[in-house]
mmCIF file of C-alpha atoms in Angstrom:
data_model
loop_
_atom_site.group_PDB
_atom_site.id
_atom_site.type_symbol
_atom_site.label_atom_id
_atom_site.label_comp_id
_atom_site.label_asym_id
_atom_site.label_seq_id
_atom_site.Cartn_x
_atom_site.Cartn_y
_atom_site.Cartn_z
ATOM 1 C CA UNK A 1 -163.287 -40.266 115.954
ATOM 2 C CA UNK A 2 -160.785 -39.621 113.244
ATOM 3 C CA UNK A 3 -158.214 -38.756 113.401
ATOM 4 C CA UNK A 4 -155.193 -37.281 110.912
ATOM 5 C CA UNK A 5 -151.467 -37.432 111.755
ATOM 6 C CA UNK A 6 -148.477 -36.481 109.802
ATOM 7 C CA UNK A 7 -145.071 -38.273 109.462
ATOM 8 C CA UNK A 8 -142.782 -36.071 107.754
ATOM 9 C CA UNK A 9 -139.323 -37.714 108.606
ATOM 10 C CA UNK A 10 -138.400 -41.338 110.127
ATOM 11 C CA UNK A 11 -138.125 -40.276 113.486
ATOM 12 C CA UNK A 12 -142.013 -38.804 113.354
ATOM 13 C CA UNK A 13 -143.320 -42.792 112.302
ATOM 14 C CA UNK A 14 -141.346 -43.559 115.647
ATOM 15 C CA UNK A 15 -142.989 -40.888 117.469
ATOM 16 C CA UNK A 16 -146.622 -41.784 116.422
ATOM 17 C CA UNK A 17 -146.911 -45.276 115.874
ATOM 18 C CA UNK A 18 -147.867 -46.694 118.920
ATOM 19 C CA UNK A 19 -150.482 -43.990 119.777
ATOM 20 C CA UNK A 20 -151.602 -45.161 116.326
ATOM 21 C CA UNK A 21 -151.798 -48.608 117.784
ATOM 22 C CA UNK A 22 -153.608 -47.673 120.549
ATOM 23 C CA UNK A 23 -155.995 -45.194 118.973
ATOM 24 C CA UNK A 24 -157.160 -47.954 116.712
ATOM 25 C CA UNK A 25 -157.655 -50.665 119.476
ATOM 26 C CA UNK A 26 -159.887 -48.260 120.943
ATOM 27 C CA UNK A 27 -162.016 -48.230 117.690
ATOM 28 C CA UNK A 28 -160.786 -44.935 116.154
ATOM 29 C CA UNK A 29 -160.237 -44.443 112.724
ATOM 30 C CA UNK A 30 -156.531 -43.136 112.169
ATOM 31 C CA UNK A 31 -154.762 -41.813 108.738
ATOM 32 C CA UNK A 32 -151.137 -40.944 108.402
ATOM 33 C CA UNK A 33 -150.168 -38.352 105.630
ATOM 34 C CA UNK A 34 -146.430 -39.115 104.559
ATOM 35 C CA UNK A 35 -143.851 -37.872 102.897
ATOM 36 C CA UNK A 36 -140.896 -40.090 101.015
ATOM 37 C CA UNK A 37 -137.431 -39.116 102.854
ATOM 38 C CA UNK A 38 -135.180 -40.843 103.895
ATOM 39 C CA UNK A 39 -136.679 -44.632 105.307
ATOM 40 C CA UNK A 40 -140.061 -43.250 106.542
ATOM 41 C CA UNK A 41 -142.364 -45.261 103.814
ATOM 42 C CA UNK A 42 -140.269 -47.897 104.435
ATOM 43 C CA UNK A 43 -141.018 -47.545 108.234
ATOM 44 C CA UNK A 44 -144.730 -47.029 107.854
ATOM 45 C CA UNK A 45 -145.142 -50.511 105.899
ATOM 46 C CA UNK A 46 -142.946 -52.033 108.488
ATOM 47 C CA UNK A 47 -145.516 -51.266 110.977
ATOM 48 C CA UNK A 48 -148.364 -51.915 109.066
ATOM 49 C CA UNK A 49 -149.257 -47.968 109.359
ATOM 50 C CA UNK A 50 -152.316 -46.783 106.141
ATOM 51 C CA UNK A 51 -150.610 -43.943 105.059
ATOM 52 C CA UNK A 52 -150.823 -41.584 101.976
ATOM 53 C CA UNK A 53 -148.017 -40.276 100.233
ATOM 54 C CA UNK A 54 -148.109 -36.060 99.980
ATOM 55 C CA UNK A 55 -145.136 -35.471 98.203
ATOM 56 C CA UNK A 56 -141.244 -36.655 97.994
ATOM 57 C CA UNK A 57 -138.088 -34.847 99.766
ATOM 58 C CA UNK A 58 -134.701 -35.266 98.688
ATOM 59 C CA UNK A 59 -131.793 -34.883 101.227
ATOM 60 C CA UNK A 60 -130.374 -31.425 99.753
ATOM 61 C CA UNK A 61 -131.440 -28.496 100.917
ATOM 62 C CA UNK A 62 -133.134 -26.833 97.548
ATOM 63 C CA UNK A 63 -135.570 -29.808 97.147
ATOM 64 C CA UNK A 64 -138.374 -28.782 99.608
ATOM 65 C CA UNK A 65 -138.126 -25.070 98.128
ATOM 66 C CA UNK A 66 -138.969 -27.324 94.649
ATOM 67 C CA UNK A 67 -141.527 -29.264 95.747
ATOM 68 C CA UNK A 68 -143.129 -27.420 98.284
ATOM 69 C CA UNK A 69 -146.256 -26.324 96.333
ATOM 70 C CA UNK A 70 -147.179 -29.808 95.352
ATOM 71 C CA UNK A 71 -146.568 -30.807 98.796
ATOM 72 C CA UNK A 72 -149.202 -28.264 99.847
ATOM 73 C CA UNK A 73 -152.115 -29.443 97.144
ATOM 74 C CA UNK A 74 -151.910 -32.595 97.876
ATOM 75 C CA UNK A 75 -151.840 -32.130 101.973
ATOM 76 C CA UNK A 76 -155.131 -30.305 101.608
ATOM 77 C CA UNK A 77 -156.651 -32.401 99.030
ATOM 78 C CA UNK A 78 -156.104 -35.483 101.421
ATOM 79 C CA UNK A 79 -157.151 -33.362 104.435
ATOM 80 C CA UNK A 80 -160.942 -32.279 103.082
ATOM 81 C CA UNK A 81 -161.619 -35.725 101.961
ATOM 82 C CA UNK A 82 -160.905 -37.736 105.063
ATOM 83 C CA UNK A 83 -163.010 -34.832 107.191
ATOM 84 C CA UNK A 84 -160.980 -35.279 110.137
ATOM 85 C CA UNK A 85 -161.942 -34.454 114.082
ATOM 86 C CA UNK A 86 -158.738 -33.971 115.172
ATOM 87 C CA UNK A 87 -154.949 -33.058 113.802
ATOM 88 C CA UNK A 88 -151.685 -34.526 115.344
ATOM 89 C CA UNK A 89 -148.051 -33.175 113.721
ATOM 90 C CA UNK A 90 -144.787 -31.392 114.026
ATOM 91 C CA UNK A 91 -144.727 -28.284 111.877
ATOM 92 C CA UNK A 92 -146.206 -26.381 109.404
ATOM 93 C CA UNK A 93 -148.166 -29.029 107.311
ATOM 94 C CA UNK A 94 -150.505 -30.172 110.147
ATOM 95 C CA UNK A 95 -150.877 -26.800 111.008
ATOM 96 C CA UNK A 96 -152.100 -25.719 107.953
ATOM 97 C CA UNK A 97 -153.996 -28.783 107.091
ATOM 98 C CA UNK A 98 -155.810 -27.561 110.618
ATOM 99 C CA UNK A 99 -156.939 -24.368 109.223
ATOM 100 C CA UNK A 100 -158.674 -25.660 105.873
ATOM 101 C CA UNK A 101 -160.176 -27.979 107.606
ATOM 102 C CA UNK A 102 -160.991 -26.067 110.912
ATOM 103 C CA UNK A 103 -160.720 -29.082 113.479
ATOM 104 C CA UNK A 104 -158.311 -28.476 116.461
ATOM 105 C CA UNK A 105 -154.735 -29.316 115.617
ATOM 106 C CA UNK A 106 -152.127 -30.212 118.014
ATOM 107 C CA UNK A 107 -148.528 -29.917 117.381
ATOM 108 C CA UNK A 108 -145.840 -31.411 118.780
ATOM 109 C CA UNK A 109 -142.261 -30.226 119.042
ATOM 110 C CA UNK A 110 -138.343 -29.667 120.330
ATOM 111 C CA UNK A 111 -136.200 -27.786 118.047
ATOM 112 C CA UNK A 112 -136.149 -24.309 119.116
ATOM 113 C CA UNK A 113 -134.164 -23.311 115.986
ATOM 114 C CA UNK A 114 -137.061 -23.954 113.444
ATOM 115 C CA UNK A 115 -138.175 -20.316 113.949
ATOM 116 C CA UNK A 116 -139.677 -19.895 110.820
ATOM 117 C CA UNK A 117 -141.834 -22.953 110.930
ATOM 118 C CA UNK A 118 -142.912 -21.410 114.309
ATOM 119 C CA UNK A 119 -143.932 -18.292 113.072
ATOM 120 C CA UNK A 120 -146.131 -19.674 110.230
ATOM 121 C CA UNK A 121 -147.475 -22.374 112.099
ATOM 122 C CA UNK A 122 -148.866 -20.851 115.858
ATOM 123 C CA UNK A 123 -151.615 -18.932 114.409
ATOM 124 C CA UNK A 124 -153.505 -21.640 113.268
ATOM 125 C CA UNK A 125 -151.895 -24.315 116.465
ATOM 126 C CA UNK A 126 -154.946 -25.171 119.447
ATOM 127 C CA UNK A 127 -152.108 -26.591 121.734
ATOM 128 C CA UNK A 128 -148.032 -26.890 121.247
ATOM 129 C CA UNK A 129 -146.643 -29.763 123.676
ATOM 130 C CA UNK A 130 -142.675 -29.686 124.002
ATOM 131 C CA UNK A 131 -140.546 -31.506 126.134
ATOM 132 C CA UNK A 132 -139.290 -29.746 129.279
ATOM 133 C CA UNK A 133 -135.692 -28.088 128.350
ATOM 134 C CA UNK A 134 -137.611 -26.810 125.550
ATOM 135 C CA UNK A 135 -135.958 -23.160 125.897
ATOM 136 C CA UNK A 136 -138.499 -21.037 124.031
ATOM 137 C CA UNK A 137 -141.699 -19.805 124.772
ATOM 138 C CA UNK A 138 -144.431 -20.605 122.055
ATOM 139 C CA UNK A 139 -147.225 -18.717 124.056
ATOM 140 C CA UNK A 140 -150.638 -19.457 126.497
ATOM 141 C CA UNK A 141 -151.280 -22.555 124.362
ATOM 142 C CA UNK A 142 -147.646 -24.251 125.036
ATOM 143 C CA UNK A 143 -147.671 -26.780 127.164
ATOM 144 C CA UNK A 144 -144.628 -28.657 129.038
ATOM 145 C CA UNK A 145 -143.874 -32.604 129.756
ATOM 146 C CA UNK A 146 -141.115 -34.041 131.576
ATOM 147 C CA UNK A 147 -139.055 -35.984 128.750
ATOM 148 C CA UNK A 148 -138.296 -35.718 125.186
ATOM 149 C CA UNK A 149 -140.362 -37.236 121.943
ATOM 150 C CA UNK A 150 -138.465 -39.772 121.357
ATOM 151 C CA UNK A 151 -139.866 -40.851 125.151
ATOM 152 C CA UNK A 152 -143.029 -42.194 123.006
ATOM 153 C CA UNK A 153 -140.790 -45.236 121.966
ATOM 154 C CA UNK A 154 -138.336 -45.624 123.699
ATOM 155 C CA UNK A 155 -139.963 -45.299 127.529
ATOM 156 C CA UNK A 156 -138.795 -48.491 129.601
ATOM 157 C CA UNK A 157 -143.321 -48.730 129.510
ATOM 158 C CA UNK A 158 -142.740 -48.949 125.360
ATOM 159 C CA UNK A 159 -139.256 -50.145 124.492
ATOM 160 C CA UNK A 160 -138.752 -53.974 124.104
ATOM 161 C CA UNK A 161 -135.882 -54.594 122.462
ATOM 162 C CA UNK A 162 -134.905 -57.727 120.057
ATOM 163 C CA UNK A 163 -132.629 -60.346 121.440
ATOM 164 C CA UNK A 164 -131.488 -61.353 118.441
ATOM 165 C CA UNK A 165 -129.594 -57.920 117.073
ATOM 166 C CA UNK A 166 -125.976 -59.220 117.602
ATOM 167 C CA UNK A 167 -126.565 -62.093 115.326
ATOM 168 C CA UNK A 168 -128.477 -59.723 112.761
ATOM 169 C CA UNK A 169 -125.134 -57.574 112.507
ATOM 170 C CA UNK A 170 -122.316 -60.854 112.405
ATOM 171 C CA UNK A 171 -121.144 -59.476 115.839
ATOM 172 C CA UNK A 172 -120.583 -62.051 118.295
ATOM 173 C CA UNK A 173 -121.990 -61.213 122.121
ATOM 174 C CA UNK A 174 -118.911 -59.958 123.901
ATOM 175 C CA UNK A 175 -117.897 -57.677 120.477
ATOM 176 C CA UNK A 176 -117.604 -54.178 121.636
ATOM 177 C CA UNK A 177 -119.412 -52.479 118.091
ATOM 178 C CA UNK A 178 -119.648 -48.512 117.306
ATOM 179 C CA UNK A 179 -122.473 -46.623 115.425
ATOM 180 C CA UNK A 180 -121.146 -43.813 113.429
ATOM 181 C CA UNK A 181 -124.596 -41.990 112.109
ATOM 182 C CA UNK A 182 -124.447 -38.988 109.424
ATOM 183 C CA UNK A 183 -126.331 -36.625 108.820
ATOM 184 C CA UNK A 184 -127.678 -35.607 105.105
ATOM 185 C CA UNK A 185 -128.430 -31.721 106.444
ATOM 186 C CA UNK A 186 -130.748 -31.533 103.754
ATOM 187 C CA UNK A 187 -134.334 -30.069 105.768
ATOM 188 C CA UNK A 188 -135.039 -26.345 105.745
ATOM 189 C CA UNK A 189 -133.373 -25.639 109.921
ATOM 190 C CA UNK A 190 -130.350 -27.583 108.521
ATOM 191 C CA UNK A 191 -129.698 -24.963 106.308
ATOM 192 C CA UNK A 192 -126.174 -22.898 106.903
ATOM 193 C CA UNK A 193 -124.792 -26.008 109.411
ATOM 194 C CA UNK A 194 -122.711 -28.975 108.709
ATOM 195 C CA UNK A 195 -121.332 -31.686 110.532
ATOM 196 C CA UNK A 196 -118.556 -34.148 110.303
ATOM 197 C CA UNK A 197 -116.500 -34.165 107.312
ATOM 198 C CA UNK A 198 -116.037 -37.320 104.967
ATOM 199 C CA UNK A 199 -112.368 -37.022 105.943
ATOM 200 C CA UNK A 200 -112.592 -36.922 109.616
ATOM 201 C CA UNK A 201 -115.232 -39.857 109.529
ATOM 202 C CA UNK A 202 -112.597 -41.433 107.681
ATOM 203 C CA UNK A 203 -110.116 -40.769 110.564
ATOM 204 C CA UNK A 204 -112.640 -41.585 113.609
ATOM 205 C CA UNK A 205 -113.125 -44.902 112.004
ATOM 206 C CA UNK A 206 -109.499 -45.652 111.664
ATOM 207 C CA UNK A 207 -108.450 -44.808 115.174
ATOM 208 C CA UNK A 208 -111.400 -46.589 116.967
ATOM 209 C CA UNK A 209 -111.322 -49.845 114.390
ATOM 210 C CA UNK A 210 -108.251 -51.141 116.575
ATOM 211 C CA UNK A 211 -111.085 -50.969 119.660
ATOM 212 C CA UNK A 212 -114.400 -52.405 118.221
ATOM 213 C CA UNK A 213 -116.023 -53.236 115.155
ATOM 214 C CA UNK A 214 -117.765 -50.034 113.435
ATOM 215 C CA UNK A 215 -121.102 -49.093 111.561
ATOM 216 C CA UNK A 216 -121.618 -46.258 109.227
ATOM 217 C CA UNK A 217 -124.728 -45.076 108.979
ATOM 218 C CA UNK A 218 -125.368 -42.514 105.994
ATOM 219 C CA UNK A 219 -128.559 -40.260 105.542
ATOM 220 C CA UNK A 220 -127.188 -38.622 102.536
ATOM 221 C CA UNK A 221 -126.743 -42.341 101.078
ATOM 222 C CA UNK A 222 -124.057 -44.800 100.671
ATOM 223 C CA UNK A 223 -120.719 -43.880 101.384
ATOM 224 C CA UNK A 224 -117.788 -45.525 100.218
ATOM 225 C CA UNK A 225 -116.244 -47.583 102.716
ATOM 226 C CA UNK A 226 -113.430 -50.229 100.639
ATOM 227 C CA UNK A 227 -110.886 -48.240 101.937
ATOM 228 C CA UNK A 228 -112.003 -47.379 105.419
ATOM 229 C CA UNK A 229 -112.177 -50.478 108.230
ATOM 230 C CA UNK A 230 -115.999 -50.045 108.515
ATOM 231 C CA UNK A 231 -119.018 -51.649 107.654
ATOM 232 C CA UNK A 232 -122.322 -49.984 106.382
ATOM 233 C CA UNK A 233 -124.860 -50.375 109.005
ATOM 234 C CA UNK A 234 -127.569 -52.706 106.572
ATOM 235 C CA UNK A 235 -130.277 -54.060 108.435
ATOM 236 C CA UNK A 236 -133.721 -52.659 108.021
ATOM 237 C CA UNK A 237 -134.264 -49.404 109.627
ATOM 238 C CA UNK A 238 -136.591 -50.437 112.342
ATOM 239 C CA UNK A 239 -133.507 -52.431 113.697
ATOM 240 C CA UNK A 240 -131.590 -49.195 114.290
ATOM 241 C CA UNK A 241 -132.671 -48.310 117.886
ATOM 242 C CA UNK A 242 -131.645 -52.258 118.787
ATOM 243 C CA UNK A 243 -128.506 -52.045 117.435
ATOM 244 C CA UNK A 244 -128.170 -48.773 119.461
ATOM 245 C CA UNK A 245 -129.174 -50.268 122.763
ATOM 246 C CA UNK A 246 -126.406 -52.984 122.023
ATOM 247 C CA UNK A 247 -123.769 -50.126 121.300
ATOM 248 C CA UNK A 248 -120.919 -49.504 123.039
ATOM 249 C CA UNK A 249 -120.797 -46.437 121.958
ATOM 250 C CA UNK A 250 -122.524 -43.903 119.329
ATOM 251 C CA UNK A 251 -120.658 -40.804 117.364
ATOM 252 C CA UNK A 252 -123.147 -38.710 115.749
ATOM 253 C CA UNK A 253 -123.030 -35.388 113.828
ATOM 254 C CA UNK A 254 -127.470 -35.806 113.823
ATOM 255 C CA UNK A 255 -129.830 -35.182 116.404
ATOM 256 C CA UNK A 256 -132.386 -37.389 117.676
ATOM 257 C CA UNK A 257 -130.310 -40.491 117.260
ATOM 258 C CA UNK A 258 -127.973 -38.881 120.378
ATOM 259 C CA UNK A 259 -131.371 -38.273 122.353
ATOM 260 C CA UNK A 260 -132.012 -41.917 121.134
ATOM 261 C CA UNK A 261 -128.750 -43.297 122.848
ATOM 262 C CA UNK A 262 -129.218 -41.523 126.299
ATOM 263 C CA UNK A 263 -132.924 -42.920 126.623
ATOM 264 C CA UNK A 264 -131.136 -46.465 125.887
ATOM 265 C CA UNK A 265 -128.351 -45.878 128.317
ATOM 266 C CA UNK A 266 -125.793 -45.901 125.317
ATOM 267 C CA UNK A 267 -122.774 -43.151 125.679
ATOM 268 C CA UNK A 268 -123.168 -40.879 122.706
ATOM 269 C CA UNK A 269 -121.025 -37.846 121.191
ATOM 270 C CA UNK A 270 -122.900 -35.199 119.572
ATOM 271 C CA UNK A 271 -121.078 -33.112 116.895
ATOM 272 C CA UNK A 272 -121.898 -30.339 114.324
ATOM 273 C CA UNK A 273 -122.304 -27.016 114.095
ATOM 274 C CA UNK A 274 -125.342 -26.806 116.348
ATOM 275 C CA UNK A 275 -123.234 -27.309 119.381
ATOM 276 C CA UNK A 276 -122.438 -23.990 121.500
ATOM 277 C CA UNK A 277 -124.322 -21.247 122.678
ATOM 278 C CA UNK A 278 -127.900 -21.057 121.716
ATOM 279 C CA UNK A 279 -127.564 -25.049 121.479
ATOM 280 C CA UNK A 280 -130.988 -26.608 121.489
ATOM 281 C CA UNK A 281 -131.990 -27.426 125.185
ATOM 282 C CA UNK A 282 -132.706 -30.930 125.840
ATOM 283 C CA UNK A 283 -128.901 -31.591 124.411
ATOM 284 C CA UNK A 284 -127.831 -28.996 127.095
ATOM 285 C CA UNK A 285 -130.018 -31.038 130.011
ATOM 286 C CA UNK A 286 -128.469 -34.687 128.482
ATOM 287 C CA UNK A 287 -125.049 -33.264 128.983
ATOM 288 C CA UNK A 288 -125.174 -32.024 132.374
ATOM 289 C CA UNK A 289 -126.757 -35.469 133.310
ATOM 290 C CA UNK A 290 -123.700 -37.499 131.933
ATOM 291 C CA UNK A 291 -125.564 -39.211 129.387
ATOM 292 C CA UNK A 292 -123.932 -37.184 126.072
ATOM 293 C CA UNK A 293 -121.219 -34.941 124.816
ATOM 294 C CA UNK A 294 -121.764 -31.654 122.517
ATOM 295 C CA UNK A 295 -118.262 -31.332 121.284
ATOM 296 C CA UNK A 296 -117.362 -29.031 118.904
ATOM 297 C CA UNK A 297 -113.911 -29.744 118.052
ATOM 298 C CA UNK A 298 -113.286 -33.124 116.399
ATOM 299 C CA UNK A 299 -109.661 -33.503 118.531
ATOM 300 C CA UNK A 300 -111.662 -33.430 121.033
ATOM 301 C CA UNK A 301 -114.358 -36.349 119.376
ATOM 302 C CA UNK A 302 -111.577 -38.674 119.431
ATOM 303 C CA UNK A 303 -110.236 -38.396 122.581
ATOM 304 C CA UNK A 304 -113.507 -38.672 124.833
ATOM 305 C CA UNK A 305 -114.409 -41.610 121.869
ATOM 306 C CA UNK A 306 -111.272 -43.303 122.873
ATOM 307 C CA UNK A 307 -111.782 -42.581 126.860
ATOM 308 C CA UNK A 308 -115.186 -44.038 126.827
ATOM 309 C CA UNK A 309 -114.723 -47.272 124.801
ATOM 310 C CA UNK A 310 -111.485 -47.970 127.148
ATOM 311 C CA UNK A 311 -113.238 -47.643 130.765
ATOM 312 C CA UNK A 312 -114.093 -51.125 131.778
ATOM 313 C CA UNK A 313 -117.011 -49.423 133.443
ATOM 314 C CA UNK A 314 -118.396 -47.069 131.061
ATOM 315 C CA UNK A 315 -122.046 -49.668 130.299
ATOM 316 C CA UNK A 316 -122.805 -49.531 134.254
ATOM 317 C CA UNK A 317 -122.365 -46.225 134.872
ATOM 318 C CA UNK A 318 -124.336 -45.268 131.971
ATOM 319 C CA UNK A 319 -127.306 -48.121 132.448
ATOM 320 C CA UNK A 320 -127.504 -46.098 136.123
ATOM 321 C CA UNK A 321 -127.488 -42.765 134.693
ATOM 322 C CA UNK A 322 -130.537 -43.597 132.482
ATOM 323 C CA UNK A 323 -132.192 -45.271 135.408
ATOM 324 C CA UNK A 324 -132.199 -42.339 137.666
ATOM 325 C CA UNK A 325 -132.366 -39.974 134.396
ATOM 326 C CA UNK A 326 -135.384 -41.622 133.357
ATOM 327 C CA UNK A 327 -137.199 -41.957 137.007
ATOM 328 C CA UNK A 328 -139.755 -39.223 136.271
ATOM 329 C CA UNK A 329 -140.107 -39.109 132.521
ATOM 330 C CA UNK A 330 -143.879 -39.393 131.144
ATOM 331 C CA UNK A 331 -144.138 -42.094 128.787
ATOM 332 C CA UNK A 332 -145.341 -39.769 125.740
ATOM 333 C CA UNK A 333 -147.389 -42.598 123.758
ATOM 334 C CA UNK A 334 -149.916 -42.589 126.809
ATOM 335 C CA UNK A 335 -149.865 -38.519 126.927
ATOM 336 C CA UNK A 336 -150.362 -38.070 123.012
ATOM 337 C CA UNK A 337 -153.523 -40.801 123.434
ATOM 338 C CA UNK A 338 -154.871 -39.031 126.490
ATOM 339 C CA UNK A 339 -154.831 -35.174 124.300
ATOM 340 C CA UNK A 340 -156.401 -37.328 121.149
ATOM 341 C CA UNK A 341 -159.121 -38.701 122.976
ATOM 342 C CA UNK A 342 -159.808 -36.229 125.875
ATOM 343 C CA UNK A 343 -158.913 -32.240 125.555
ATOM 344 C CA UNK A 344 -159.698 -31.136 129.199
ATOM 345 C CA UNK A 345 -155.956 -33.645 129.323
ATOM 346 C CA UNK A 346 -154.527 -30.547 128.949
ATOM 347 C CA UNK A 347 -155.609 -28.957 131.885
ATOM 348 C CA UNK A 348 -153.993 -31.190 133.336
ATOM 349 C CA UNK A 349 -150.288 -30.123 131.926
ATOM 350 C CA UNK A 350 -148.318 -27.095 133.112
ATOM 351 C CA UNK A 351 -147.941 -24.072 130.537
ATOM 352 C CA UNK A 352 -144.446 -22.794 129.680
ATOM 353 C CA UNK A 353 -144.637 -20.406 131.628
ATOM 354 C CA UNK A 354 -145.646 -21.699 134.593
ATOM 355 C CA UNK A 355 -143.544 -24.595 134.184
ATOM 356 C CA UNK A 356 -140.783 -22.243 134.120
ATOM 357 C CA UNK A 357 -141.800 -20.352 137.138
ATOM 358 C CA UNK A 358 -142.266 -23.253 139.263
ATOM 359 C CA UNK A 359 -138.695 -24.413 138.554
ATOM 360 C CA UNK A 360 -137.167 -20.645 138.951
ATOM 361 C CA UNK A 361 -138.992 -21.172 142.373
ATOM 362 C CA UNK A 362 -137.851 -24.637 143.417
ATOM 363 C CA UNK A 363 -134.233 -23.375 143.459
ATOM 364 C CA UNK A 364 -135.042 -19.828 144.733
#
């Protein structure tokens, strides 16, 4: 069969590439339509993924408005000639790309605030598979799995991590280390939120330098760190989620990177505006199992950043949590393979709904 997949973002190369792997052991033919943002060409040729370029996004928020159209040609240009049988995405694109071509297209997703990709995508969607805090209802073709996207990666069945990351980053093995990652909130759903200022990254860094050694990471680009006791995290991007599982300790104002840390057992603090009520759900579900923090208030940032790199038994208690957290999580590589290859694998997944009843029941 062949098959088309899209990669829209870094974290969507992550979520794909080992089904890719797999799909093309079994003798499948498998093409990846990108676009150029942020590190995902770069991540693509690091896995030795074919891949065709659709169109290039910049990390403000007026440059997918700009480029949209050509985005669009060249998506369904690419689409008709490879004639695919089937159509694995995230949003609108693959969706779209699914209705020129009229093969069954299967999206998957967790951001419940991307309500206008929903709308314009679901007519034209055979299945929607979304992790289980998903909080929104996407009709009879949504289907539920225990865990989160990024479980396609980073599953204990998946996830073997480099030895050698320490060395890569000039720490030495007992150095406690801190990833501070930023985000650009440049894409269409980041539009009207912001995160952590330039000036209070300036003052987490100082307060926590006197406690480990600390990494900047910057999706908006370089920032200027000569004054600030910090050091731009520099190795190639499909290091990062090492580095992570090394951390003591991540402060994030992005998203998947914090869902990243609790899979890998590393404490995390989420903050931006996105925290609070109508916060997305599997950030809600991470919390309440002690694996992050969604705090709002930067006072409070510090404080719970200072707590947790102080307790002498913070890396236990958190390697446990993610044991027991992780205990019934699908590994999603094997599920995406298994809807590829075989649709009656759906059948075989709960809908929303019912998913949601069956819970509401189990604590009746």
């Amino acid at each position: 069969m062949r098959y088309l997949l899209f990669t829209n973002t870094p974290a969507h190369v992550h979520l794909f590439r080992n089904a890719i792997e797999e799909l093309q052991a079994r003798g499948h033919e498998v093409l990846v339509v990108a676009r150029d943002y942020g590190c995902t060409l770069d991540l693509l040729s690091y896995y030795d993924i074919p891949h065709e370029v659709y169109g290039k996004l910049a990390t403000n928020k007026y440059s997918l408005v700009r480029e949209l159209p050509k985005h669009y040609w060249r998506i369904l240009s690419l689409a008709r000639q490879f004639e695919p049988d089937k159509i694995l995405g995230i949003g609108a694109y693959a969706a779209h790309a699914g209705a020129v071509t009229g093969v069954p297209t299967v999206l998957i997703t967790d951001s419940e605030t991307t309500h206008l990709d929903h709308a314009i995508s679901r007519p034209f969607v055979d299945a929607y598979l979304t992790p289980h805090t998903f909080g929104k209802d996407l009709g009879e073709n949504h289907h539920v799995f225990r865990g989160f996207k990024e479980c396609a990666y980073l599953h204990p069945d998946t996830y073997d991590p480099a030895t050698d990351v320490r060395e890569k980053l000039g720490v030495e093995d007992d150095e406690p280390y801190v990833l501070v990652r930023l985000n650009a909130f440049g894409s269409h759903h980041d539009v009207g939120h912001e995160g952590i200022s330039p000036r209070k990254v300036g003052r987490l860094v100082e307060e926590l330098s006197d406690r480990a050694t600390v990494f900047v990471s910057n999706e908006a680009g370089e920032m200027d760190l000569a004054a600030l006791p910090a050091q731009p995290f520099d190795l190639h991007p499909a290091l990062l989620h090492d580095a992570l599982a090394e951390a003591d300790l991540l402060v994030a104002d992005t998203q998947t990177m914090v869902t990243e840390a609790a899979l890998l057992g590393t404490p995390a603090i989420r903050s931006n505006s996105f925290v609070g009520d109508g916060d997305m759900g599997n950030f809600v579900d991470l919390e309440q199992h002690g694996l992050i923090y969604n705090l709002r208030e930067f006072d409070a940032v510090l404080q719970t950043a200072k707590q947790l790199l102080d307790d002498e038994n913070t890396e236990e208690e958190w390697a446990r949590k993610r044991e027991q957290y992780l205990e019934d999580k699908v590994n999603l590589t094997d599920l995406i393979v298994d809807v590829a290859t075989d649709p009656a694998s759906l059948e075989t997944l709960p809908t929303k709904l019912t998913y949601d009843q069956r819970e509401q029941g189990a604590f009746a």
